[in-house]
Coordinates of C-alpha atoms and ligand atoms in Angstrom, one line a residue:
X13 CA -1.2 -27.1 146.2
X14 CA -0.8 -26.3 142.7
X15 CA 1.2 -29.2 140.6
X16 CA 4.1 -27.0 139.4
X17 CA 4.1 -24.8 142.3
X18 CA 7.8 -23.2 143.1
X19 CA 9.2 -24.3 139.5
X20 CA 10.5 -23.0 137.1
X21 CA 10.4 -23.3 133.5
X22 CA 12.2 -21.8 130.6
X23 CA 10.0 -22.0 127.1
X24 CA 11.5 -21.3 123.4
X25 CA 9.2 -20.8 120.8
X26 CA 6.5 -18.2 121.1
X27 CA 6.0 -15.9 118.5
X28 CA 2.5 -14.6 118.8
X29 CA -1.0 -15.8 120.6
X30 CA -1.1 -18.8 118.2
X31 CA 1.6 -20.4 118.9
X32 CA 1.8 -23.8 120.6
X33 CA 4.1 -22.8 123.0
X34 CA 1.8 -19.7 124.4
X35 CA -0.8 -22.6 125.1
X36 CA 1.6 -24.3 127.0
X37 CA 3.1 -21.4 128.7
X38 CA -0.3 -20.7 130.0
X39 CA -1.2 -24.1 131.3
X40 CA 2.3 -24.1 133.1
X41 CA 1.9 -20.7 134.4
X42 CA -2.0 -21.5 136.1
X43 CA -0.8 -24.3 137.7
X44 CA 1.9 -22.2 139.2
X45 CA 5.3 -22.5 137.2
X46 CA 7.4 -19.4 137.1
X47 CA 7.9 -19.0 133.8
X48 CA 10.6 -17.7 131.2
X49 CA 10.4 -17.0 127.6
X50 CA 12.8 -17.0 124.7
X51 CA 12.4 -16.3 121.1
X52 CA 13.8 -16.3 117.8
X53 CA 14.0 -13.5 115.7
X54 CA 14.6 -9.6 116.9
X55 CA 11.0 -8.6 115.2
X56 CA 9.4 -10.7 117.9
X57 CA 10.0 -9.2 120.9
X58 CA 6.9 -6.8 120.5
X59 CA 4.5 -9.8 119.9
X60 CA 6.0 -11.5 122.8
X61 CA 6.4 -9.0 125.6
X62 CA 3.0 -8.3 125.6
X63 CA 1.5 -11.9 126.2
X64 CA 4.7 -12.3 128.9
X65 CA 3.1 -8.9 130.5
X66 CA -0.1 -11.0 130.4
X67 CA 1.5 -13.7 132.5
X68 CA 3.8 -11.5 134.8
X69 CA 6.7 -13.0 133.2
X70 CA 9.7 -11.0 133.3
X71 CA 13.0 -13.2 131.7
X72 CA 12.1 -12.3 128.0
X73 CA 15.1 -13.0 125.8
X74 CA 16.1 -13.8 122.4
X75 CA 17.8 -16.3 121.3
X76 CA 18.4 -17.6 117.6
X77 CA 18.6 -21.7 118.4
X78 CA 21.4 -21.8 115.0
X79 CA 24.1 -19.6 117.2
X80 CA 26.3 -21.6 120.0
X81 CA 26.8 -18.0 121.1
X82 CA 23.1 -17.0 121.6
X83 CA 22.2 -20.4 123.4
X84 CA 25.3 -20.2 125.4
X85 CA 24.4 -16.8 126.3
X86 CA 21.1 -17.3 127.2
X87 CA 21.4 -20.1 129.9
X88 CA 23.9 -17.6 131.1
X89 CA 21.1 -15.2 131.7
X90 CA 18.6 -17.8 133.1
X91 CA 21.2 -18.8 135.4
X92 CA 21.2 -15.4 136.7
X93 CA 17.4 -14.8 136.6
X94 CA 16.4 -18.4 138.0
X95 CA 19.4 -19.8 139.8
X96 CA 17.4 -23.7 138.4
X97 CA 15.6 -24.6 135.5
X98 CA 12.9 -27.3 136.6
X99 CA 11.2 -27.6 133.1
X100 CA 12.4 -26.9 129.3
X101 CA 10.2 -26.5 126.7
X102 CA 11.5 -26.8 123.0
X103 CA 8.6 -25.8 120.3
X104 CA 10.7 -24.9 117.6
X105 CA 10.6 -25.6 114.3
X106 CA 12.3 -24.4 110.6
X107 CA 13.0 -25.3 106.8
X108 CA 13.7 -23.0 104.2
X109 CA 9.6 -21.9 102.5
X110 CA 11.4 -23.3 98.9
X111 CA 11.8 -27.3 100.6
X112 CA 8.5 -27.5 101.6
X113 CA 6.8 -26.8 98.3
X114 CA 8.5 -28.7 95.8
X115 CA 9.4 -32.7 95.6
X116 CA 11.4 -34.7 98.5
X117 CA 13.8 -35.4 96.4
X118 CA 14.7 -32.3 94.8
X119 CA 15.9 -30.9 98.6
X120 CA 19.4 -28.9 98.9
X121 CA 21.9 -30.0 100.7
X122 CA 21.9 -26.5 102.6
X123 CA 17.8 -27.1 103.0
X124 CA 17.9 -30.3 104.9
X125 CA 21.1 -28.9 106.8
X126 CA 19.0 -25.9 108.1
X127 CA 16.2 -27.6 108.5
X128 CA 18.0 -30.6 110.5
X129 CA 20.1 -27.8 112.6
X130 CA 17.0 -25.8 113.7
X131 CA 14.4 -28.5 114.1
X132 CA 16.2 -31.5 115.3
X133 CA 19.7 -30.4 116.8
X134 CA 18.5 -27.4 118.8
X135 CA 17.2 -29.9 121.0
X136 CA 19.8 -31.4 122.0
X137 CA 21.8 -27.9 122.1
X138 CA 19.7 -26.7 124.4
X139 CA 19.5 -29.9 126.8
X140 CA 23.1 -29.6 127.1
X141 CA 23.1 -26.1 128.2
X142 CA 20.2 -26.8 130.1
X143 CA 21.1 -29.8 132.3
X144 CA 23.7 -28.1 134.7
X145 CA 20.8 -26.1 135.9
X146 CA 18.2 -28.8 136.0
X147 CA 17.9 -31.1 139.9
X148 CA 16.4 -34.6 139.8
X149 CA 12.9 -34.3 138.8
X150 CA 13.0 -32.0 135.8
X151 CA 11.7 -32.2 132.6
X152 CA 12.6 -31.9 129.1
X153 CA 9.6 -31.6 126.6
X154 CA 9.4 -30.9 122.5
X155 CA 7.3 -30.4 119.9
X156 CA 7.0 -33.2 117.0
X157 CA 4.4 -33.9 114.0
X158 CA 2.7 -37.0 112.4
X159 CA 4.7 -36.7 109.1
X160 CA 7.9 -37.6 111.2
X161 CA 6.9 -41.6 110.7
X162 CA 4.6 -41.4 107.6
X163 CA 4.8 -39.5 104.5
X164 CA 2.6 -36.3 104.5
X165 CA 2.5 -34.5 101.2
X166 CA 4.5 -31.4 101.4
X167 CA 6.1 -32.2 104.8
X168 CA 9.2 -33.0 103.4
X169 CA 12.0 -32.6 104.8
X170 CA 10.6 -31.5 108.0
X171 CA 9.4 -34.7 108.2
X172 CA 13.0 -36.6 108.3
X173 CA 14.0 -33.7 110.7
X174 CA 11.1 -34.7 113.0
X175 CA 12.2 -38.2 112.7
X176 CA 15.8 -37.1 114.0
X177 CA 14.2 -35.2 117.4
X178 CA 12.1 -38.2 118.0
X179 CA 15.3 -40.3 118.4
X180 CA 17.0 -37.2 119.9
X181 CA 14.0 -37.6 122.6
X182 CA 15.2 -40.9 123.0
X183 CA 18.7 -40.4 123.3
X184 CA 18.5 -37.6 125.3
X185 CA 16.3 -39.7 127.7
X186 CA 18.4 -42.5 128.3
X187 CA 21.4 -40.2 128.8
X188 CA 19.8 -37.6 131.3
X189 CA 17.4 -40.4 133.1
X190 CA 20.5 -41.4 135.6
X191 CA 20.1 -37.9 136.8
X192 CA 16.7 -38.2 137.0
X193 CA 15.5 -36.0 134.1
X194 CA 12.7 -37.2 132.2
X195 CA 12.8 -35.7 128.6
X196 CA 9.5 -36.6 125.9
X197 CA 7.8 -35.6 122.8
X198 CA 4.1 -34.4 122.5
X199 CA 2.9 -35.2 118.5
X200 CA 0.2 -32.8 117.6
X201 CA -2.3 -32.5 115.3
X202 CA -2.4 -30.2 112.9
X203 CA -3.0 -26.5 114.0
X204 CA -3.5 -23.0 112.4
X205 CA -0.2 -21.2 114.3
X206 CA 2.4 -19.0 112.2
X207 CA 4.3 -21.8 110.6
X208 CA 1.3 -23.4 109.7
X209 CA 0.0 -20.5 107.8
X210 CA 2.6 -20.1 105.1
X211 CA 1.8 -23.9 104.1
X212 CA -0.5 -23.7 100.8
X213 CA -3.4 -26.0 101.7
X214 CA -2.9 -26.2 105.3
X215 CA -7.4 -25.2 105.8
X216 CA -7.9 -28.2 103.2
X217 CA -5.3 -30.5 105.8
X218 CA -7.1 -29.2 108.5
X219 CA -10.4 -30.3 107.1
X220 CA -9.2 -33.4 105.8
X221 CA -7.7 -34.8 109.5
X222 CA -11.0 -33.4 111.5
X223 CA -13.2 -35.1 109.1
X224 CA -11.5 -39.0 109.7
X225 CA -9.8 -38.5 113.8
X226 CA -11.5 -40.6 115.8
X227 CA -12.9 -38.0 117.6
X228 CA -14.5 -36.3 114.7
X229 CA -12.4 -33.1 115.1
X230 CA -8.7 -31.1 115.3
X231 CA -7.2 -29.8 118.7
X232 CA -6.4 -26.8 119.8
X233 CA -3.3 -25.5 121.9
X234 CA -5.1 -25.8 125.0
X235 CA -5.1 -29.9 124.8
X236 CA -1.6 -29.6 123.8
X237 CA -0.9 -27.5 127.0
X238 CA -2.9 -29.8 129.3
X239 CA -1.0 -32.9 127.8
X240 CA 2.7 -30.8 128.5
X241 CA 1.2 -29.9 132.1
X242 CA 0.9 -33.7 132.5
X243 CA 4.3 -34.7 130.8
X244 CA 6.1 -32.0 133.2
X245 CA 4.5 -32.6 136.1
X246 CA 5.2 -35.5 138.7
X247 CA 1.9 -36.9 137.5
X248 CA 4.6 -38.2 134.8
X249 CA 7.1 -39.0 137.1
X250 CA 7.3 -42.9 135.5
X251 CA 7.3 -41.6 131.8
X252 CA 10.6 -41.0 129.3
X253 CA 11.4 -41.2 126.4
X254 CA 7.9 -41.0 124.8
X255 CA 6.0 -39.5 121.7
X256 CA 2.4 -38.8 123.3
X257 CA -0.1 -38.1 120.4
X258 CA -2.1 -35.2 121.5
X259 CA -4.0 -35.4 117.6
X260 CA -7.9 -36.4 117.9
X261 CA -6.5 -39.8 117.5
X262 CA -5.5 -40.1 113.8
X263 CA -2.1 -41.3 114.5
X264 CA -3.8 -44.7 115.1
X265 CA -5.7 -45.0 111.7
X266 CA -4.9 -47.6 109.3
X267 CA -7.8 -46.9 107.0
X268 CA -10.3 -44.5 108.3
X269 CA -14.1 -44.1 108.2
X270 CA -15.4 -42.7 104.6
X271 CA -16.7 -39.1 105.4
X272 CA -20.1 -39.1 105.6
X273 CA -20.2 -37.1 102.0
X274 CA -18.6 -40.4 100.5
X275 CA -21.5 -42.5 101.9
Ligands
NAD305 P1 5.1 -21.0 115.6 O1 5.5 -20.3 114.4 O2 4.3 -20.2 116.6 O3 6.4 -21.5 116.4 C1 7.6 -21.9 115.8 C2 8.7 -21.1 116.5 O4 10.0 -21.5 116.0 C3 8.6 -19.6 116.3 O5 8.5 -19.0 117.5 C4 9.9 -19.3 115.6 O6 10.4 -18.0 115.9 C5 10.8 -20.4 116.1 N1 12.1 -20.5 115.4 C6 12.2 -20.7 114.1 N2 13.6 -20.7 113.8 C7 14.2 -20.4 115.0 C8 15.6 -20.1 115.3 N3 16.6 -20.2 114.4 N4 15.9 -19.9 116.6 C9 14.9 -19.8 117.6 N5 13.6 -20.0 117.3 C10 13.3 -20.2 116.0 O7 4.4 -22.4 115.2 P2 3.9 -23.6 116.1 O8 3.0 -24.4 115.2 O9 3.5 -23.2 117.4 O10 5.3 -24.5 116.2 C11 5.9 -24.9 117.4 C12 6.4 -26.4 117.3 O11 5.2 -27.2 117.2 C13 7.3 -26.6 116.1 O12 8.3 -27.6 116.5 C14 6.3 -27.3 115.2 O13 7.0 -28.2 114.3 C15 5.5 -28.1 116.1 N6 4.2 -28.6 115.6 C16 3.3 -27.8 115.0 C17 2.1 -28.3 114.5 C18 1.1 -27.4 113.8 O14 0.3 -27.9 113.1 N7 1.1 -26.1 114.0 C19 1.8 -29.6 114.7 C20 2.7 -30.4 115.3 C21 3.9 -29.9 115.8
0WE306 O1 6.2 -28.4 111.8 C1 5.3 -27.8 111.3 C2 5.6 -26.5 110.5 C3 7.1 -26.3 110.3 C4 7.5 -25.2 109.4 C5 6.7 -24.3 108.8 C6 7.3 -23.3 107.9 C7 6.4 -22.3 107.2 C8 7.2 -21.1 106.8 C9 8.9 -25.2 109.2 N1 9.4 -24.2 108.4 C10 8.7 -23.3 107.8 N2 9.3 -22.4 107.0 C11 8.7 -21.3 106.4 O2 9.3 -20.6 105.7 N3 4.0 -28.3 111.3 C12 3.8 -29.5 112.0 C13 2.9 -27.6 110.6 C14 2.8 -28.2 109.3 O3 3.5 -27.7 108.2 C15 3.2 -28.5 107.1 C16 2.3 -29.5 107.5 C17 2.0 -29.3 108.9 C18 1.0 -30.0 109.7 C19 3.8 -28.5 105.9 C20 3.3 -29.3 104.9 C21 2.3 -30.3 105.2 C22 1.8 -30.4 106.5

């Protein structure tokens, strides 16, 4: 028996091959979740029908995460596709390009608005929406990075926006665990998807972090989708609330091992 055999879960955030949430969606899908898809932005939907095709998935929607009306309209839909929603996946993530270039402190009120609304309340928009569908035993899971808890350069306001979904994880978990759904956070290391590519110096990050992880390297979506099959399954059943680092261990540096090129 397959772990996520007869359930069903509904995953926002794909926008092409790279994206984290197309690793996850194909973990979830060989271990035998029906699976749903929802995206963003209209000019997705022909980079995303194609890799649902892949996967026999037929609930393709879209939904832009800043409209009450769009998320309201698509639980409507997966009410009526699915009847239940067994497993949520939030992998969503925005700030305006001109916030994470410059100084912190030069952000715009508008910039750390949008970036708060996309990256940190659509969480907790889409939990609502999401709970009248969900039975005992569900899960909730999201996407989070490093520079939520210590200064990364350029992160910026991203990073306090991170910080606000990791206490929205905890929140959300204390509030929905009564019912019995389990909602956490996987932190990943830094990968080459489309929001990391607009980020000047992202190969030189990438670099950087592989060179000092503990394990001498940077992951790939496939960990990431291994450590959601986990956190979504009933091998989790016990776990809430949590950030899971799924980052080569770097997270637990306090001073790392020179490169061997400083030696
Ligand atoms: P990605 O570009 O493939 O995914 C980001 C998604 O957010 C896209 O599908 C985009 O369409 C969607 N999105 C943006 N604004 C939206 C809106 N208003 N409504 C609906 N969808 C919207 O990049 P990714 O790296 O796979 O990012 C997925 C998640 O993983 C994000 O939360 C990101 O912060 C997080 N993350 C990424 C990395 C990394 O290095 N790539 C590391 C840790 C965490
Ligand atoms: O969360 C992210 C990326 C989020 C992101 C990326 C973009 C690029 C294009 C949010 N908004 C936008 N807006 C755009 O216009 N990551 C964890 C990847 C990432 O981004 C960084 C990183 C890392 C890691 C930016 C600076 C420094 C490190």
């Amino acid at each position: 028996m397959k772990l996520l055999e007869g359930k069903k879960a509904l995953i926002f955030g794909i926008a092409n091959q790279r994206s984290i949430a197309w690793g996850i969606a194909q973990t979830l899908h060989e271990h035998g979740a029906e699976i749903g898809f929802s995206y963003g932005i209209p000019q997705l939907e022909k980079r995303v029908r194609p890799l649902a095709d892949e996967l026999g998935v037929t609930f393709v929607e879209m939904c832009d995460v800043s409209s009450d009306a769009d998320i309201t309209a698509v639980f409507a839909k997966a009410a009526d596709h699915f009847g239940q929603i067994d497993i949520l996946v939030h992998a969503i993530g925005y700030a305006l390009k001109e916030d994470l270039e410059g100084r912190f402190v030069s952000t715009s009120r508008e910039g750390f608005r949008i970036a708060m609304d996309i990256s940190a309340y659509s969480l907790v928009a889409l939990a609502r929406e999401a709970v009248p569908l969900m039975p005992a035993g569900s899960a909730i899971l999201t996407l989070t990075y490093y520079g939520a808890e210590k200064v990364v350069p350029h992160y910026n306001v991203m990073g306090v926006a991170k910080a606000a979904l990791e206490a929205s994880t905890r929140y959300l978990a204390a509030d929905l665990g009564p019912q019995g759904i389990r909602v956490n956070a996987i932190s990943a290391g830094p990968i080459k998807t489309l929001a990391a590519a607009g980020i000047a110096g992202f190969r030189k990050m990438l670099g950087y972090v592989g060179e000092r992880a503990p394990l001498r390297r940077n992951i790939d979506q496939e960990e990431v989708g291994k450590t959601a099959l986990w956190l979504c399954s009933d091998l989790a059943s016990g776990v809430t609330g949590e950030v899971v680092y799924v980052d080569a261990g770097y997270h637990i540096l306090g001073m790392s091992e020179p490169p061997e090129k400083w030696e």
